[in-house]
GROMACS .gro file of C-alpha atoms in nm:
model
   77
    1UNK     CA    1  -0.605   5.665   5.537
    2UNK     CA    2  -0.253   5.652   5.685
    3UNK     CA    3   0.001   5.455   5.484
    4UNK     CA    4  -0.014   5.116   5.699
    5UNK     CA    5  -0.332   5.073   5.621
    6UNK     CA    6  -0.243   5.033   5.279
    7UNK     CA    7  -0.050   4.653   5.372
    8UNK     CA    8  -0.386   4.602   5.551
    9UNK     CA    9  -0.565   4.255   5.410
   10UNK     CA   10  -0.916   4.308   5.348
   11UNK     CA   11  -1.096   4.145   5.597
   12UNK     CA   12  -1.404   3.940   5.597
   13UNK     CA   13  -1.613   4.197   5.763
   14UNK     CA   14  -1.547   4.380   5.465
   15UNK     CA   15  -1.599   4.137   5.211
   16UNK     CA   16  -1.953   4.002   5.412
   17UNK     CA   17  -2.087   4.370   5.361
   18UNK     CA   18  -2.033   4.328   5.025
   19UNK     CA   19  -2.261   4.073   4.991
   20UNK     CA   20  -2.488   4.173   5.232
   21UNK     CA   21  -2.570   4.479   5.048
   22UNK     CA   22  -2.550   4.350   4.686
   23UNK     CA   23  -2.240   4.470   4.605
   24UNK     CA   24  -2.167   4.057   4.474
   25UNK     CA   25  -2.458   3.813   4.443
   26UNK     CA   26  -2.442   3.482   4.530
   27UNK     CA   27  -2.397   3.387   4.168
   28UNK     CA   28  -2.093   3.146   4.076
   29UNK     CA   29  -2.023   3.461   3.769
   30UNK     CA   30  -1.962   3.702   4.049
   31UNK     CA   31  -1.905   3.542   4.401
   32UNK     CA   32  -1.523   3.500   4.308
   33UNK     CA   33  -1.484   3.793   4.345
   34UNK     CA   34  -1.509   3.792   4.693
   35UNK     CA   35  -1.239   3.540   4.697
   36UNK     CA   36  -0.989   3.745   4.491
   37UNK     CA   37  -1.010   4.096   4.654
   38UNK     CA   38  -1.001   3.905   5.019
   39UNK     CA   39  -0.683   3.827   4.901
   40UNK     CA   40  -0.558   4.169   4.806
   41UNK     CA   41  -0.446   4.421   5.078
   42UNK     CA   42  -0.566   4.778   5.042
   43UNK     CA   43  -0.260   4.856   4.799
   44UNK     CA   44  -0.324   4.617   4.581
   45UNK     CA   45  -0.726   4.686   4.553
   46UNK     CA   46  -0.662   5.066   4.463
   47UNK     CA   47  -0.405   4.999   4.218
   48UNK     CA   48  -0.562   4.732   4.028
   49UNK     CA   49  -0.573   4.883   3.676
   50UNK     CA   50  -0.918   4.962   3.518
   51UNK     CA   51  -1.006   4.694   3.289
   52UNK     CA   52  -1.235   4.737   2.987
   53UNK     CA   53  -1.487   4.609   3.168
   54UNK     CA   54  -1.466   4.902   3.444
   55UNK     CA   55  -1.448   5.152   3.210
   56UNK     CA   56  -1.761   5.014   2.997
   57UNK     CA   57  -1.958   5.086   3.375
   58UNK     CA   58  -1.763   5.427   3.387
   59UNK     CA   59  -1.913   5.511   3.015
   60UNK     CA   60  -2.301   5.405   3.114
   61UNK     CA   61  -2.284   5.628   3.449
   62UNK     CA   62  -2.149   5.922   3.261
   63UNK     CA   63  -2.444   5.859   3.012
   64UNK     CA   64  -2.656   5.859   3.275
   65UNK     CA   65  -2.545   6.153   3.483
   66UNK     CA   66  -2.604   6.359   3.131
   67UNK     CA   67  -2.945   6.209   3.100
   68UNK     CA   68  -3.041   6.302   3.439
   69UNK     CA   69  -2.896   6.619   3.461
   70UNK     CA   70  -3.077   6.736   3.104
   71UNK     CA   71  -3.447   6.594   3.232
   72UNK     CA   72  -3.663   6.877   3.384
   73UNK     CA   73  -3.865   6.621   3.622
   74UNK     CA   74  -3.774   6.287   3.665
   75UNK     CA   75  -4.098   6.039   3.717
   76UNK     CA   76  -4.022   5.631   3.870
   77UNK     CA   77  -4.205   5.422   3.712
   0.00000   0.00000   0.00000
């Protein structure tokens, strides 16, 4: 990434393969999202601050990165 692409807008290519591929559902709780980050540019999406609620997610994928790594054989159900 070369520094002009940081002042870059995120465009709505971007934002449709979001929501093509789950990353946001169609919900009202989580479709504004879309709306907010299409109008952040790069800079401003990589410096947004972690709020609690990203570091709750961090917390559950570290417990789950030990949990995986500590089964011997790991079986879907």
């Amino acid at each position: 990434m070369k520094a002009e692409d940081m002042k870059r807008k995120v465009s709505p290519i971007d934002l449709e393969r979001i929501l093509v591929t789950g990353g946001v559902i169609k919900h009202e709780d989580s479709i504004w999202l879309l709306d907010f980050w299409g109008n952040k540019d790069i800079a401003g999406i990589l410096l947004m601050p972690p709020t609690r609620h990203v570091i709750l997610h961090l917390n559950d994928c570290c417990k789950w990165k030990e949990y995986f790594r500590t089964k011997k054989k790991f079986y879907r159900s």
